[in-house]
Tab-separated table of C-alpha atoms in Angstrom:
chain	number	residue	atom	x	y	z
A	3	MET	CA	161.675	92.029	61.418
A	4	LYS	CA	163.521	94.473	63.686
A	5	ARG	CA	160.465	96.700	63.587
A	6	TYR	CA	158.218	93.867	64.851
A	7	ARG	CA	160.745	92.888	67.507
A	8	GLY	CA	160.798	96.502	68.804
A	9	LEU	CA	157.015	96.562	68.876
A	10	PHE	CA	156.946	93.255	70.792
A	11	ILE	CA	159.459	94.531	73.390
A	12	GLY	CA	157.415	97.716	73.789
A	13	ILE	CA	154.233	95.730	74.474
A	14	ILE	CA	156.020	93.546	77.030
A	15	THR	CA	157.403	96.645	78.786
A	16	VAL	CA	153.959	98.255	79.017
A	17	LEU	CA	152.409	95.038	80.335
A	18	THR	CA	155.177	94.738	82.944
A	19	VAL	CA	154.519	98.269	84.187
A	20	PHE	CA	150.786	97.560	84.517
A	21	VAL	CA	151.420	94.304	86.374
A	22	LEU	CA	153.809	95.966	88.816
A	23	ALA	CA	151.400	98.849	89.355
A	24	GLY	CA	148.610	96.386	89.973
A	25	CYS	CA	150.713	94.553	92.577
A	26	GLY	CA	151.387	97.830	94.332
A	27	ASN	CA	147.693	98.670	94.426
A	28	ASN	CA	146.805	95.244	95.813
A	29	SER	CA	149.383	95.682	98.557
A	30	SER	CA	147.857	99.029	99.486
A	31	LYS	CA	144.359	97.545	99.521
A	32	ASN	CA	145.544	94.836	101.905
A	33	ASN	CA	146.580	97.456	104.439
A	34	SER	CA	144.078	98.392	107.158
A	35	ASN	CA	142.995	102.019	107.435
A	36	ILE	CA	142.593	103.102	111.047
A	37	THR	CA	141.676	106.539	112.374
A	38	VAL	CA	143.176	107.276	115.776
A	39	GLY	CA	141.774	110.174	117.798
A	40	SER	CA	143.990	111.861	120.364
A	41	GLN	CA	145.089	115.135	121.921
A	42	GLY	CA	148.174	116.953	123.220
A	43	SER	CA	151.398	114.966	123.415
A	44	ASP	CA	149.518	111.745	122.651
A	45	PHE	CA	148.543	113.237	119.300
A	46	GLU	CA	152.224	113.886	118.587
A	47	ILE	CA	153.133	110.305	119.537
A	48	TRP	CA	150.534	108.797	117.232
A	49	GLU	CA	151.534	111.070	114.385
A	50	HIS	CA	155.056	109.692	114.784
A	51	ILE	CA	153.763	106.111	114.928
A	52	ALA	CA	151.591	106.676	111.841
A	53	LYS	CA	154.677	107.683	109.811
A	54	SER	CA	156.913	104.944	111.198
A	55	LYS	CA	158.255	101.965	109.278
A	56	GLN	CA	156.877	99.796	112.090
A	57	ALA	CA	153.319	100.839	111.143
A	58	LYS	CA	153.979	99.980	107.503
A	59	GLN	CA	155.440	96.610	108.482
A	60	ALA	CA	152.295	95.925	110.522
A	61	GLY	CA	150.171	96.702	107.443
A	62	LEU	CA	148.459	99.691	109.034
A	63	ASN	CA	147.573	102.996	107.381
A	64	ILE	CA	146.991	105.279	110.369
A	65	THR	CA	145.295	108.667	110.185
A	66	VAL	CA	145.519	110.743	113.358
A	67	LYS	CA	142.885	113.307	114.343
A	68	GLN	CA	143.305	115.833	117.146
A	69	ILE	CA	140.182	116.420	119.258
A	70	THR	CA	140.744	118.490	122.385
A	71	ASP	CA	137.406	117.803	124.102
A	72	PRO	CA	137.669	114.394	125.881
A	73	THR	CA	133.915	113.801	125.893
A	74	GLN	CA	133.674	114.604	122.189
A	75	LEU	CA	136.586	112.249	121.528
A	76	ASN	CA	134.900	109.368	123.333
A	77	ASN	CA	131.533	110.114	121.741
A	78	GLY	CA	133.171	110.226	118.313
A	79	THR	CA	134.658	106.796	118.994
A	80	THR	CA	131.388	105.174	120.021
A	81	GLU	CA	129.666	106.759	117.007
A	82	GLY	CA	132.310	105.458	114.582
A	83	GLN	CA	133.902	108.739	113.492
A	84	ILE	CA	137.057	107.594	115.301
A	85	ASP	CA	138.190	103.951	115.249
A	86	VAL	CA	140.490	104.013	118.274
A	87	ASN	CA	141.303	106.738	120.769
A	88	ALA	CA	144.503	107.280	122.731
A	89	PHE	CA	144.243	109.750	125.591
A	90	GLN	CA	142.446	108.370	128.629
A	91	SER	CA	143.199	106.504	131.825
A	92	TRP	CA	141.430	103.330	132.903
A	93	SER	CA	139.485	105.284	135.545
A	94	TYR	CA	138.380	107.915	133.006
A	95	TYR	CA	137.265	105.101	130.691
A	96	GLN	CA	135.282	103.457	133.501
A	97	ALA	CA	133.627	106.748	134.414
A	98	TYR	CA	132.620	107.329	130.788
A	99	ASN	CA	131.076	103.866	130.489
A	100	ARG	CA	129.108	104.337	133.714
A	101	GLU	CA	127.719	107.630	132.465
A	102	ASN	CA	127.002	106.265	128.964
A	103	PRO	CA	125.599	102.744	129.445
A	104	LYS	CA	123.998	102.665	125.982
A	105	SER	CA	127.149	103.625	124.055
A	106	LYS	CA	130.054	101.968	125.828
A	107	LEU	CA	133.717	101.791	124.934
A	108	ALA	CA	135.974	98.725	125.080
A	109	ALA	CA	139.628	98.764	126.147
A	110	LEU	CA	142.163	97.290	123.717
A	111	GLY	CA	145.286	97.409	125.885
A	112	THR	CA	147.517	99.442	128.169
A	113	THR	CA	150.040	102.085	127.120
A	114	TYR	CA	151.570	104.089	129.964
A	115	LEU	CA	151.211	105.828	133.300
A	116	GLU	CA	151.556	109.576	132.966
A	117	PRO	CA	152.033	110.863	136.522
A	118	MET	CA	149.652	113.479	137.831
A	119	GLY	CA	151.450	116.071	139.946
A	120	ILE	CA	150.860	118.662	142.663
A	121	TYR	CA	152.263	122.049	141.597
A	122	SER	CA	152.744	125.375	143.351
A	123	LYS	CA	154.605	128.621	142.863
A	124	LYS	CA	154.064	129.540	146.513
A	125	PHE	CA	155.226	126.368	148.299
A	126	LYS	CA	158.400	124.360	147.758
A	127	LYS	CA	157.242	121.097	149.346
A	128	VAL	CA	154.002	119.453	150.420
A	129	SER	CA	154.709	119.963	154.127
A	130	ASP	CA	154.829	123.746	153.527
A	131	ILE	CA	151.165	123.865	152.446
A	132	LYS	CA	149.351	125.994	155.036
A	133	ASP	CA	146.005	125.707	156.778
A	134	GLY	CA	143.138	126.942	154.608
A	135	THR	CA	145.060	126.746	151.302
A	136	THR	CA	142.964	126.574	148.135
A	137	ILE	CA	143.806	123.672	145.827
A	138	ALA	CA	142.587	123.608	142.222
A	139	ILE	CA	141.536	120.197	140.883
A	140	ALA	CA	139.959	119.003	137.630
A	141	ASN	CA	136.194	119.316	137.209
A	142	ASN	CA	135.642	116.057	135.295
A	143	PRO	CA	134.746	113.003	137.432
A	144	ALA	CA	137.710	110.711	136.704
A	145	ASN	CA	140.351	113.397	137.187
A	146	THR	CA	138.579	114.865	140.219
A	147	SER	CA	138.805	111.512	142.000
A	148	ARG	CA	142.355	110.958	140.778
A	149	ALA	CA	143.472	114.349	142.128
A	150	LEU	CA	141.914	113.607	145.524
A	151	GLN	CA	143.647	110.229	145.649
A	152	LEU	CA	146.947	111.954	144.925
A	153	LEU	CA	146.326	114.457	147.736
A	154	GLN	CA	145.620	111.517	150.062
A	155	SER	CA	148.828	109.807	148.945
A	156	ALA	CA	150.689	113.039	149.745
A	157	GLY	CA	149.267	112.938	153.292
A	158	LEU	CA	147.069	116.016	152.975
A	159	ILE	CA	143.595	114.425	153.246
A	160	THR	CA	141.895	111.095	153.963
A	161	LEU	CA	139.160	109.629	151.759
A	162	LYS	CA	136.129	107.552	152.717
A	163	LYS	CA	136.159	103.795	152.234
A	164	GLY	CA	134.778	102.775	148.864
A	165	PHE	CA	136.137	105.896	147.168
A	166	ASP	CA	136.094	105.259	143.396
A	167	ALA	CA	136.391	106.852	139.955
A	168	LEU	CA	133.127	108.778	140.369
A	169	SER	CA	133.770	110.016	143.911
A	170	ASP	CA	134.416	113.688	144.645
A	171	THR	CA	135.135	116.183	147.429
A	172	LYS	CA	132.032	115.043	149.341
A	173	ASP	CA	133.906	111.786	149.928
A	174	VAL	CA	136.764	113.400	151.863
A	175	SER	CA	136.567	112.014	155.414
A	176	SER	CA	139.410	113.993	156.984
A	177	ASN	CA	140.834	117.388	156.042
A	178	PRO	CA	143.143	118.434	158.915
A	179	LYS	CA	144.527	121.477	157.073
A	180	HIS	CA	141.028	122.701	156.146
A	181	LEU	CA	141.988	122.776	152.497
A	182	LYS	CA	139.555	124.402	150.077
A	183	PHE	CA	138.932	122.828	146.691
A	184	LYS	CA	138.367	124.799	143.517
A	185	GLU	CA	137.253	122.813	140.481
A	186	ILE	CA	138.639	124.002	137.141
A	187	ASP	CA	138.704	122.886	133.517
A	188	ASP	CA	141.634	120.465	133.710
A	189	THR	CA	143.181	121.858	130.508
A	190	THR	CA	143.766	125.220	132.251
A	191	GLY	CA	145.930	123.946	135.125
A	192	PRO	CA	149.244	125.616	134.170
A	193	ARG	CA	147.496	128.920	133.455
A	194	VAL	CA	145.916	129.198	136.901
A	195	LEU	CA	149.163	128.550	138.793
A	196	ASN	CA	149.589	132.305	139.240
A	197	ASP	CA	146.090	132.663	140.701
A	198	VAL	CA	145.755	129.572	142.924
A	199	ASP	CA	148.275	128.522	145.586
A	200	VAL	CA	148.250	124.831	144.641
A	201	VAL	CA	147.090	123.105	141.437
A	202	VAL	CA	146.846	119.388	140.670
A	203	ILE	CA	147.647	118.836	136.982
A	204	GLY	CA	147.749	115.799	134.687
A	205	ASN	CA	151.034	115.390	132.849
A	206	THR	CA	149.783	115.881	129.277
A	207	VAL	CA	148.382	119.273	130.263
A	208	ALA	CA	151.444	120.037	132.404
A	209	MET	CA	153.801	119.357	129.502
A	210	ASP	CA	151.717	121.513	127.167
A	211	GLY	CA	152.194	124.269	129.759
A	212	GLY	CA	155.977	123.795	129.944
A	213	LEU	CA	156.004	121.839	133.227
A	214	HIS	CA	158.007	118.661	133.890
A	215	VAL	CA	156.246	116.462	136.436
A	216	LEU	CA	159.414	114.706	137.626
A	217	LYS	CA	161.230	118.002	138.231
A	218	ASP	CA	158.646	120.730	138.803
A	219	SER	CA	155.964	119.097	140.940
A	220	LEU	CA	155.931	119.065	144.748
A	221	TYR	CA	154.674	115.478	144.633
A	222	HIS	CA	153.597	113.091	141.884
A	223	GLU	CA	152.235	109.623	141.240
A	224	SER	CA	154.446	106.568	140.877
A	225	LEU	CA	153.530	103.222	139.302
A	226	ASN	CA	152.101	100.840	141.901
A	227	GLN	CA	148.880	99.030	142.799
A	228	SER	CA	147.286	102.207	144.126
A	229	THR	CA	147.745	104.012	140.791
A	230	LYS	CA	146.904	101.174	138.380
A	231	ASP	CA	143.520	102.741	137.566
A	232	ASN	CA	145.430	105.758	136.256
A	233	VAL	CA	147.244	103.749	133.587
A	234	ASN	CA	146.342	104.934	130.089
A	235	ILE	CA	144.705	102.676	127.528
A	236	LEU	CA	143.684	102.476	123.894
A	237	ALA	CA	139.900	102.345	123.534
A	238	THR	CA	137.414	101.599	120.779
A	239	ALA	CA	133.645	101.192	120.433
A	240	ALA	CA	132.406	98.116	122.311
A	241	LYS	CA	131.389	96.392	119.062
A	242	ASN	CA	135.017	96.532	117.865
A	243	LYS	CA	136.619	94.998	120.972
A	244	ASN	CA	137.863	91.925	119.059
A	245	ASN	CA	139.120	93.761	115.976
A	246	LYS	CA	142.554	92.236	115.268
A	247	ASP	CA	143.890	95.254	113.396
A	248	TYR	CA	142.926	97.611	116.206
A	249	LYS	CA	144.717	95.343	118.672
A	250	LYS	CA	147.864	95.654	116.553
A	251	LEU	CA	148.059	99.277	117.709
A	252	VAL	CA	148.803	98.113	121.256
A	253	LYS	CA	151.748	96.008	120.116
A	254	LEU	CA	152.899	98.842	117.858
A	255	TYR	CA	152.915	101.304	120.759
A	256	HIS	CA	155.205	98.977	122.752
A	257	ASN	CA	157.676	98.465	119.893
A	258	LYS	CA	161.222	99.064	121.201
A	259	GLN	CA	162.034	101.740	118.643
A	260	ILE	CA	158.755	103.565	119.247
A	261	GLN	CA	159.400	103.467	123.001
A	262	LYS	CA	162.913	104.820	122.512
A	263	TYR	CA	161.438	107.825	120.689
A	264	ILE	CA	158.781	108.411	123.377
A	265	LYS	CA	161.253	108.250	126.271
A	266	LYS	CA	163.642	110.649	124.599
A	267	LYS	CA	161.024	113.178	123.480
A	268	TYR	CA	159.062	113.265	126.738
A	269	PHE	CA	161.976	112.930	129.168
A	270	GLY	CA	160.738	109.712	130.750
A	271	THR	CA	157.459	111.242	131.944
A	272	LYS	CA	155.381	108.618	130.118
A	273	ILE	CA	156.131	105.437	132.044
A	274	GLU	CA	155.527	102.420	129.806
A	275	VAL	CA	152.979	99.922	131.136
A	276	ASN	CA	152.716	96.779	129.028
A	277	LYS	CA	150.166	94.721	130.950
A	278	PRO	CA	147.178	92.523	130.065
A	279	LEU	CA	143.771	94.052	130.764
A	280	SER	CA	143.388	91.557	133.642
A	281	TYR	CA	145.940	93.751	135.460
A	282	PHE	CA	143.088	96.093	136.407
A	283	ASN	CA	141.172	93.316	138.127
A	284	ASN	CA	143.989	92.117	140.412
């Protein structure tokens, strides 16, 4: 009798293990698998988010891929190799959609403003910049226009009316200091500081080069109506614009604990912007 009772208990134990294992597998299957494409410090942020308990609580299994070419990253998103990307500003997103009308992206939500800054090893303040100085700016449309808007905000140039995300140096209406513009690959900004008197650099690239926009720049963007187009977003392929799981990433980014990590790690240089997409139309 004892022998049969031991056999019975053994069978029950094995069945219990299988049931529990099955429950665990079902839970995993219920989670959504999302591939996020990013670069630089944004890649580091999303790696942290992917491993966070907040992601698990949201039921998201996040895989993060680093792609350093912005165009390739956007193309990979529209083609479905990447589900959501996290690297670009609203103006960069608009420029991409204008240039790629047959394979558009859709914005999911806002993340932050990462100030673009004016840097120099030769001058200590904007007013010191001399007549005829060469200024290096990014050679991609969105960041070219953004750099010129920053130079206008700093009082160095004036831009034509109707200046937008696809405008460039031809749309400078007044250049009293006869500044010369040199277009460069925007990922090389910190490296050319020794060769060019003034360089306009986005903060992700600046940080990768050991620069702190709030401390090292001569002048930088601040969050206001004139810089709203420079707010960063999460983007996906247009067909996925209503995907509920993808939209969870926006809420996840703005989680208080996630934000605490971001502010501490990046010294407050990523200014949180938690706004509806209608913010860009106001």
